[in-house]
Amino acid sequence: QSALTQPRSVSGSPGQSVTISCTGTSSDIGYYNYVSWYQQHPGKAPKLMIYDVSKRPSGVPDRFSGSKSGNTASLTISGLQAEDEADYYCCSDAGSYTYVFGTGTKVTVL
Amino acid sequence: QVQLQESGPGLVKPSETLSLTCGVSGYSISSDSHWGWIRQPPEMGPEWIGTMYHSGSTYYNPSLKSRVTISVDTSKNQFSLKLTSVTAADTAVYHCARRPSGRNWFDPWGQGILVTVSS
């Protein structure tokens, strides 16, 4: 199991859209439609933002959306807001009830 | 509302065993969920350690499998992690989390506890 690859950082101005990529392999992201995304503010517990590639839990703003193509999943934040500044991590089912996480992306709101 | 809270020593010596406990409140640990551990080394992404169903079924990260044991204590509504023969590479913030049965995500997570491996 190798960590999923994410860009180290992305940034955008308030109101803009940013997209975070998460690249895996044909054994994890490419095989399963079970990608989840987590937001983590400093010193806080990670929070589930997206599950099953594109579904939003209750209470998560609809400006957060997820998608997948081949071995790469993506999280898009539309209408960026100051409170969206945080670290974001992807996670994929890797088979046999095992899971692999991404390397993490820091989102900066300019 | 489900809440999880990790507890245990924040400092462990090399070659010794790391032992942590996760207390669960607002939800029965015997309900239809898996309970797991995820760690975050400094300045790195999370690493899934393993999960356990209350009935005893366990699933571990292949890279840690030889050193990890996760167990559940239904009488105390808590579950535990043991990681043997630790080295500095095991220094991390350790989170406990719930994975609903039949689902492939983790929610909620505990706040996390920093465990440093050092002599």
PDB file of C-alpha atoms in Angstrom:
ATOM      1  CA  GLN A   1       0.000   0.000   0.000  1.00  0.00           C
ATOM      2  CA  SER A   2       1.484   3.329  -1.074  1.00  0.00           C
ATOM      3  CA  ALA A   3       0.007   6.651  -0.011  1.00  0.00           C
ATOM      4  CA  LEU A   4      -2.234   8.377  -2.514  1.00  0.00           C
ATOM      5  CA  THR A   5      -0.566  11.400  -4.124  1.00  0.00           C
ATOM      6  CA  GLN A   6      -1.927  14.888  -3.532  1.00  0.00           C
ATOM      7  CA  PRO A   7      -0.453  18.308  -4.355  1.00  0.00           C
ATOM      8  CA  ARG A   8       1.271  19.787  -1.358  1.00  0.00           C
ATOM      9  CA  SER A   9      -0.699  23.029  -1.548  1.00  0.00           C
ATOM     10  CA  VAL A  10      -3.328  24.923  -3.522  1.00  0.00           C
ATOM     11  CA  SER A  11      -4.561  28.458  -3.075  1.00  0.00           C
ATOM     12  CA  GLY A  12      -7.309  30.750  -4.245  1.00  0.00           C
ATOM     13  CA  SER A  13      -9.007  34.031  -3.516  1.00  0.00           C
ATOM     14  CA  PRO A  14     -12.389  34.200  -1.776  1.00  0.00           C
ATOM     15  CA  GLY A  15     -15.141  33.283  -4.203  1.00  0.00           C
ATOM     16  CA  GLN A  16     -12.848  31.376  -6.533  1.00  0.00           C
ATOM     17  CA  SER A  17     -12.807  27.604  -7.083  1.00  0.00           C
ATOM     18  CA  VAL A  18      -9.953  25.274  -6.260  1.00  0.00           C
ATOM     19  CA  THR A  19      -9.553  21.613  -7.134  1.00  0.00           C
ATOM     20  CA  ILE A  20      -7.432  19.087  -5.236  1.00  0.00           C
ATOM     21  CA  SER A  21      -6.341  15.945  -7.034  1.00  0.00           C
ATOM     22  CA  CYS A  22      -5.722  12.568  -5.436  1.00  0.00           C
ATOM     23  CA  THR A  23      -3.901   9.988  -7.543  1.00  0.00           C
ATOM     24  CA  GLY A  24      -3.805   6.308  -6.731  1.00  0.00           C
ATOM     25  CA  THR A  25      -3.634   3.074  -8.679  1.00  0.00           C
ATOM     26  CA  SER A  26      -5.895   0.566 -10.373  1.00  0.00           C
ATOM     27  CA  SER A  27      -5.941  -1.346  -7.058  1.00  0.00           C
ATOM     28  CA  ASP A  28      -7.512   1.427  -5.016  1.00  0.00           C
ATOM     29  CA  ILE A  29      -9.072   4.555  -6.546  1.00  0.00           C
ATOM     30  CA  GLY A  30      -9.267   3.007 -10.002  1.00  0.00           C
ATOM     31  CA  TYR A  31     -11.049  -0.098  -8.743  1.00  0.00           C
ATOM     32  CA  TYR A  32     -13.362   1.081  -5.976  1.00  0.00           C
ATOM     33  CA  ASN A  33     -15.931   3.890  -5.879  1.00  0.00           C
ATOM     34  CA  TYR A  34     -15.147   4.412  -2.224  1.00  0.00           C
ATOM     35  CA  VAL A  35     -13.149   7.624  -2.050  1.00  0.00           C
ATOM     36  CA  SER A  36     -13.671   9.899   0.933  1.00  0.00           C
ATOM     37  CA  TRP A  37     -12.309  13.344   1.724  1.00  0.00           C
ATOM     38  CA  TYR A  38     -11.501  14.886   5.109  1.00  0.00           C
ATOM     39  CA  GLN A  39     -10.946  18.479   6.214  1.00  0.00           C
ATOM     40  CA  GLN A  40      -8.630  19.165   9.130  1.00  0.00           C
ATOM     41  CA  HIS A  41      -8.125  22.493  10.839  1.00  0.00           C
ATOM     42  CA  PRO A  42      -5.002  22.875  13.036  1.00  0.00           C
ATOM     43  CA  GLY A  43      -5.308  20.975  16.282  1.00  0.00           C
ATOM     44  CA  LYS A  44      -8.695  19.551  15.343  1.00  0.00           C
ATOM     45  CA  ALA A  45      -9.958  16.117  14.414  1.00  0.00           C
ATOM     46  CA  PRO A  46     -10.408  15.407  10.694  1.00  0.00           C
ATOM     47  CA  LYS A  47     -13.979  15.960   9.464  1.00  0.00           C
ATOM     48  CA  LEU A  48     -15.683  13.894   6.768  1.00  0.00           C
ATOM     49  CA  MET A  49     -16.560  16.115   3.786  1.00  0.00           C
ATOM     50  CA  ILE A  50     -17.219  13.670   0.933  1.00  0.00           C
ATOM     51  CA  TYR A  51     -17.835   9.916   0.813  1.00  0.00           C
ATOM     52  CA  ASP A  52     -18.384   7.370  -1.949  1.00  0.00           C
ATOM     53  CA  VAL A  53     -16.551   9.705  -4.398  1.00  0.00           C
ATOM     54  CA  SER A  54     -19.207  12.406  -4.615  1.00  0.00           C
ATOM     55  CA  LYS A  55     -21.720  12.230  -1.756  1.00  0.00           C
ATOM     56  CA  ARG A  56     -21.916  14.914   0.914  1.00  0.00           C
ATOM     57  CA  PRO A  57     -22.794  14.152   4.543  1.00  0.00           C
ATOM     58  CA  SER A  58     -25.563  16.182   6.083  1.00  0.00           C
ATOM     59  CA  GLY A  59     -24.308  19.609   7.103  1.00  0.00           C
ATOM     60  CA  VAL A  60     -21.468  19.873   4.569  1.00  0.00           C
ATOM     61  CA  PRO A  61     -21.954  22.913   2.300  1.00  0.00           C
ATOM     62  CA  ASP A  62     -22.786  22.147  -1.316  1.00  0.00           C
ATOM     63  CA  ARG A  63     -19.776  24.163  -2.468  1.00  0.00           C
ATOM     64  CA  PHE A  64     -17.791  20.994  -1.744  1.00  0.00           C
ATOM     65  CA  SER A  65     -18.000  18.397  -4.516  1.00  0.00           C
ATOM     66  CA  GLY A  66     -16.139  15.243  -5.454  1.00  0.00           C
ATOM     67  CA  SER A  67     -15.482  13.301  -8.626  1.00  0.00           C
ATOM     68  CA  LYS A  68     -13.315  10.520 -10.028  1.00  0.00           C
ATOM     69  CA  SER A  69     -11.757   9.643 -13.348  1.00  0.00           C
ATOM     70  CA  GLY A  70      -9.634   6.547 -13.718  1.00  0.00           C
ATOM     71  CA  ASN A  71      -7.070   6.378 -10.929  1.00  0.00           C
ATOM     72  CA  THR A  72      -7.558  10.015  -9.884  1.00  0.00           C
ATOM     73  CA  ALA A  73     -10.168  11.492  -7.577  1.00  0.00           C
ATOM     74  CA  SER A  74     -10.773  15.207  -7.137  1.00  0.00           C
ATOM     75  CA  LEU A  75     -12.269  17.528  -4.548  1.00  0.00           C
ATOM     76  CA  THR A  76     -13.517  20.902  -5.744  1.00  0.00           C
ATOM     77  CA  ILE A  77     -14.317  23.792  -3.455  1.00  0.00           C
ATOM     78  CA  SER A  78     -16.448  26.370  -5.257  1.00  0.00           C
ATOM     79  CA  GLY A  79     -16.973  29.850  -3.878  1.00  0.00           C
ATOM     80  CA  LEU A  80     -13.947  29.576  -1.596  1.00  0.00           C
ATOM     81  CA  GLN A  81     -14.452  31.019   1.884  1.00  0.00           C
ATOM     82  CA  ALA A  82     -11.982  31.944   4.609  1.00  0.00           C
ATOM     83  CA  GLU A  83     -13.109  29.039   6.809  1.00  0.00           C
ATOM     84  CA  ASP A  84     -12.181  26.584   4.055  1.00  0.00           C
ATOM     85  CA  GLU A  85      -8.493  27.200   4.785  1.00  0.00           C
ATOM     86  CA  ALA A  86      -7.360  23.847   6.143  1.00  0.00           C
ATOM     87  CA  ASP A  87      -5.605  20.604   5.283  1.00  0.00           C
ATOM     88  CA  TYR A  88      -7.497  18.127   3.123  1.00  0.00           C
ATOM     89  CA  TYR A  89      -6.896  14.388   2.839  1.00  0.00           C
ATOM     90  CA  CYS A  90      -8.327  11.791   0.497  1.00  0.00           C
ATOM     91  CA  CYS A  91      -8.837   8.158   1.396  1.00  0.00           C
ATOM     92  CA  SER A  92      -9.636   5.091  -0.694  1.00  0.00           C
ATOM     93  CA  ASP A  93     -10.727   1.546  -0.100  1.00  0.00           C
ATOM     94  CA  ALA A  94      -7.723  -0.632  -1.006  1.00  0.00           C
ATOM     95  CA  GLY A  95      -9.442  -4.006  -0.854  1.00  0.00           C
ATOM     96  CA  SER A  96      -9.828  -6.668   1.827  1.00  0.00           C
ATOM     97  CA  TYR A  97     -11.167  -4.095   4.290  1.00  0.00           C
ATOM     98  CA  THR A  98      -7.972  -2.032   4.126  1.00  0.00           C
ATOM     99  CA  TYR A  99      -7.663   1.680   3.432  1.00  0.00           C
ATOM    100  CA  VAL A 100      -5.042   4.089   2.130  1.00  0.00           C
ATOM    101  CA  PHE A 101      -4.856   7.846   2.706  1.00  0.00           C
ATOM    102  CA  GLY A 102      -3.448  10.678   0.666  1.00  0.00           C
ATOM    103  CA  THR A 103      -0.362  12.751   1.392  1.00  0.00           C
ATOM    104  CA  GLY A 104      -2.453  15.813   2.176  1.00  0.00           C
ATOM    105  CA  THR A 105      -3.056  19.240   0.625  1.00  0.00           C
ATOM    106  CA  LYS A 106      -2.970  22.593   2.372  1.00  0.00           C
ATOM    107  CA  VAL A 107      -5.618  24.968   1.040  1.00  0.00           C
ATOM    108  CA  THR A 108      -4.786  28.639   1.484  1.00  0.00           C
ATOM    109  CA  VAL A 109      -7.361  31.384   1.023  1.00  0.00           C
ATOM    110  CA  LEU A 110      -5.513  34.437  -0.255  1.00  0.00           C
TER     111      LEU A 110
ATOM    112  CA  GLN B   1     -23.924  12.109  19.101  1.00  0.00           C
ATOM    113  CA  VAL B   2     -20.965   9.767  18.926  1.00  0.00           C
ATOM    114  CA  GLN B   3     -17.794  11.060  20.553  1.00  0.00           C
ATOM    115  CA  LEU B   4     -14.398   9.378  20.759  1.00  0.00           C
ATOM    116  CA  GLN B   5     -11.518  10.245  23.086  1.00  0.00           C
ATOM    117  CA  GLU B   6      -8.029   8.789  23.022  1.00  0.00           C
ATOM    118  CA  SER B   7      -5.968   8.275  26.164  1.00  0.00           C
ATOM    119  CA  GLY B   8      -2.575   6.834  27.031  1.00  0.00           C
ATOM    120  CA  PRO B   9       1.085   7.752  27.563  1.00  0.00           C
ATOM    121  CA  GLY B  10       2.527  10.487  25.395  1.00  0.00           C
ATOM    122  CA  LEU B  11       6.073   9.123  25.581  1.00  0.00           C
ATOM    123  CA  VAL B  12       7.229   5.588  24.829  1.00  0.00           C
ATOM    124  CA  LYS B  13      10.780   4.270  24.778  1.00  0.00           C
ATOM    125  CA  PRO B  14      12.202   2.589  21.670  1.00  0.00           C
ATOM    126  CA  SER B  15      11.611  -1.177  21.513  1.00  0.00           C
ATOM    127  CA  GLU B  16       8.740  -0.934  24.009  1.00  0.00           C
ATOM    128  CA  THR B  17       4.983  -1.300  23.402  1.00  0.00           C
ATOM    129  CA  LEU B  18       2.689   1.616  22.636  1.00  0.00           C
ATOM    130  CA  SER B  19      -0.732   1.203  24.303  1.00  0.00           C
ATOM    131  CA  LEU B  20      -3.683   3.523  23.726  1.00  0.00           C
ATOM    132  CA  THR B  21      -7.371   3.401  24.598  1.00  0.00           C
ATOM    133  CA  CYS B  22     -10.342   5.042  22.880  1.00  0.00           C
ATOM    134  CA  GLY B  23     -13.393   5.777  24.986  1.00  0.00           C
ATOM    135  CA  VAL B  24     -16.687   5.897  23.097  1.00  0.00           C
ATOM    136  CA  SER B  25     -19.629   7.966  24.343  1.00  0.00           C
ATOM    137  CA  GLY B  26     -23.096   8.522  22.934  1.00  0.00           C
ATOM    138  CA  TYR B  27     -23.073   5.176  21.097  1.00  0.00           C
ATOM    139  CA  SER B  28     -22.783   1.510  21.985  1.00  0.00           C
ATOM    140  CA  ILE B  29     -19.560  -0.054  20.797  1.00  0.00           C
ATOM    141  CA  SER B  30     -21.560  -3.247  20.253  1.00  0.00           C
ATOM    142  CA  SER B  31     -23.710  -1.555  17.619  1.00  0.00           C
ATOM    143  CA  ASP B  32     -23.214  -2.042  13.901  1.00  0.00           C
ATOM    144  CA  SER B  33     -19.877  -0.295  13.441  1.00  0.00           C
ATOM    145  CA  HIS B  34     -16.178  -0.994  13.028  1.00  0.00           C
ATOM    146  CA  TRP B  35     -13.725   0.762  15.314  1.00  0.00           C
ATOM    147  CA  GLY B  36     -10.283   1.753  14.165  1.00  0.00           C
ATOM    148  CA  TRP B  37      -7.017   3.583  14.574  1.00  0.00           C
ATOM    149  CA  ILE B  38      -5.391   6.042  12.193  1.00  0.00           C
ATOM    150  CA  ARG B  39      -2.097   7.819  12.812  1.00  0.00           C
ATOM    151  CA  GLN B  40      -0.554  10.995  11.465  1.00  0.00           C
ATOM    152  CA  PRO B  41       3.242  11.355  11.592  1.00  0.00           C
ATOM    153  CA  PRO B  42       4.443  14.971  11.900  1.00  0.00           C
ATOM    154  CA  GLU B  43       3.926  16.934   8.682  1.00  0.00           C
ATOM    155  CA  MET B  44       2.600  13.858   6.877  1.00  0.00           C
ATOM    156  CA  GLY B  45      -0.715  12.425   5.763  1.00  0.00           C
ATOM    157  CA  PRO B  46      -2.719   9.930   7.799  1.00  0.00           C
ATOM    158  CA  GLU B  47      -1.900   6.227   7.803  1.00  0.00           C
ATOM    159  CA  TRP B  48      -4.634   3.675   8.412  1.00  0.00           C
ATOM    160  CA  ILE B  49      -3.509   1.250  11.147  1.00  0.00           C
ATOM    161  CA  GLY B  50      -6.461  -1.109  11.409  1.00  0.00           C
ATOM    162  CA  THR B  51     -10.087  -1.642  12.350  1.00  0.00           C
ATOM    163  CA  MET B  52     -12.071  -4.121  14.419  1.00  0.00           C
ATOM    164  CA  TYR B  53     -15.688  -5.210  14.628  1.00  0.00           C
ATOM    165  CA  HIS B  54     -17.039  -5.769  18.131  1.00  0.00           C
ATOM    166  CA  SER B  55     -17.455  -9.467  17.393  1.00  0.00           C
ATOM    167  CA  GLY B  56     -13.688  -9.784  17.071  1.00  0.00           C
ATOM    168  CA  SER B  57     -12.979  -9.557  13.339  1.00  0.00           C
ATOM    169  CA  THR B  58      -9.840  -7.496  12.791  1.00  0.00           C
ATOM    170  CA  TYR B  59      -8.244  -5.914   9.729  1.00  0.00           C
ATOM    171  CA  TYR B  60      -4.738  -4.481   9.799  1.00  0.00           C
ATOM    172  CA  ASN B  61      -2.454  -2.448   7.547  1.00  0.00           C
ATOM    173  CA  PRO B  62      -0.159  -5.053   5.956  1.00  0.00           C
ATOM    174  CA  SER B  63       2.898  -2.926   6.761  1.00  0.00           C
ATOM    175  CA  LEU B  64       2.078  -2.947  10.492  1.00  0.00           C
ATOM    176  CA  LYS B  65       0.261  -6.252  10.841  1.00  0.00           C
ATOM    177  CA  SER B  66       3.080  -8.089  12.633  1.00  0.00           C
ATOM    178  CA  ARG B  67       3.202  -5.461  15.407  1.00  0.00           C
ATOM    179  CA  VAL B  68      -0.436  -4.374  15.846  1.00  0.00           C
ATOM    180  CA  THR B  69      -3.290  -5.623  18.000  1.00  0.00           C
ATOM    181  CA  ILE B  70      -6.679  -3.919  18.267  1.00  0.00           C
ATOM    182  CA  SER B  71      -9.115  -5.150  20.888  1.00  0.00           C
ATOM    183  CA  VAL B  72     -12.550  -4.158  22.133  1.00  0.00           C
ATOM    184  CA  ASP B  73     -13.882  -4.025  25.703  1.00  0.00           C
ATOM    185  CA  THR B  74     -17.662  -3.910  25.384  1.00  0.00           C
ATOM    186  CA  SER B  75     -18.159  -3.713  29.165  1.00  0.00           C
ATOM    187  CA  LYS B  76     -16.294  -0.377  29.234  1.00  0.00           C
ATOM    188  CA  ASN B  77     -17.481   0.777  25.799  1.00  0.00           C
ATOM    189  CA  GLN B  78     -13.910   1.295  24.668  1.00  0.00           C
ATOM    190  CA  PHE B  79     -11.321  -0.192  22.351  1.00  0.00           C
ATOM    191  CA  SER B  80      -7.547  -0.317  22.436  1.00  0.00           C
ATOM    192  CA  LEU B  81      -4.414  -0.297  20.296  1.00  0.00           C
ATOM    193  CA  LYS B  82      -1.145  -2.048  21.029  1.00  0.00           C
ATOM    194  CA  LEU B  83       1.897  -1.509  18.807  1.00  0.00           C
ATOM    195  CA  THR B  84       4.992  -3.469  19.741  1.00  0.00           C
ATOM    196  CA  SER B  85       8.710  -2.840  19.172  1.00  0.00           C
ATOM    197  CA  VAL B  86       8.262   0.852  18.467  1.00  0.00           C
ATOM    198  CA  THR B  87      10.891   3.073  16.860  1.00  0.00           C
ATOM    199  CA  ALA B  88      11.130   6.809  16.216  1.00  0.00           C
ATOM    200  CA  ALA B  89       9.206   6.201  12.976  1.00  0.00           C
ATOM    201  CA  ASP B  90       6.145   5.408  15.078  1.00  0.00           C
ATOM    202  CA  THR B  91       6.057   8.957  16.483  1.00  0.00           C
ATOM    203  CA  ALA B  92       2.704  10.369  15.418  1.00  0.00           C
ATOM    204  CA  VAL B  93      -0.663  11.719  16.458  1.00  0.00           C
ATOM    205  CA  TYR B  94      -2.878   8.682  16.934  1.00  0.00           C
ATOM    206  CA  HIS B  95      -6.604   9.046  16.216  1.00  0.00           C
ATOM    207  CA  CYS B  96      -9.383   6.597  16.893  1.00  0.00           C
ATOM    208  CA  ALA B  97     -12.375   6.601  14.553  1.00  0.00           C
ATOM    209  CA  ARG B  98     -15.619   4.839  13.708  1.00  0.00           C
ATOM    210  CA  ARG B  99     -16.293   3.169  10.391  1.00  0.00           C
ATOM    211  CA  PRO B 100     -20.008   2.392   9.994  1.00  0.00           C
ATOM    212  CA  SER B 101     -20.531  -1.204   8.922  1.00  0.00           C
ATOM    213  CA  GLY B 102     -21.025  -1.562   5.211  1.00  0.00           C
ATOM    214  CA  ARG B 103     -19.571   1.892   4.661  1.00  0.00           C
ATOM    215  CA  ASN B 104     -16.123   2.984   3.567  1.00  0.00           C
ATOM    216  CA  TRP B 105     -15.492   6.170   5.444  1.00  0.00           C
ATOM    217  CA  PHE B 106     -14.449   7.210   8.940  1.00  0.00           C
ATOM    218  CA  ASP B 107     -16.710   9.407  11.034  1.00  0.00           C
ATOM    219  CA  PRO B 108     -16.290  10.677  13.636  1.00  0.00           C
ATOM    220  CA  TRP B 109     -12.633  10.831  14.614  1.00  0.00           C
ATOM    221  CA  GLY B 110     -11.186  11.475  18.025  1.00  0.00           C
ATOM    222  CA  GLN B 111      -9.132  14.610  18.644  1.00  0.00           C
ATOM    223  CA  GLY B 112      -5.943  12.553  18.593  1.00  0.00           C
ATOM    224  CA  ILE B 113      -3.075  12.014  21.001  1.00  0.00           C
ATOM    225  CA  LEU B 114       0.577  12.719  20.254  1.00  0.00           C
ATOM    226  CA  VAL B 115       2.822   9.779  21.035  1.00  0.00           C
ATOM    227  CA  THR B 116       6.562  10.385  20.894  1.00  0.00           C
ATOM    228  CA  VAL B 117       9.012   7.494  20.755  1.00  0.00           C
ATOM    229  CA  SER B 118      12.230   8.556  22.436  1.00  0.00           C
ATOM    230  CA  SER B 119      14.617   7.376  25.100  1.00  0.00           C
TER     231      SER B 119
END
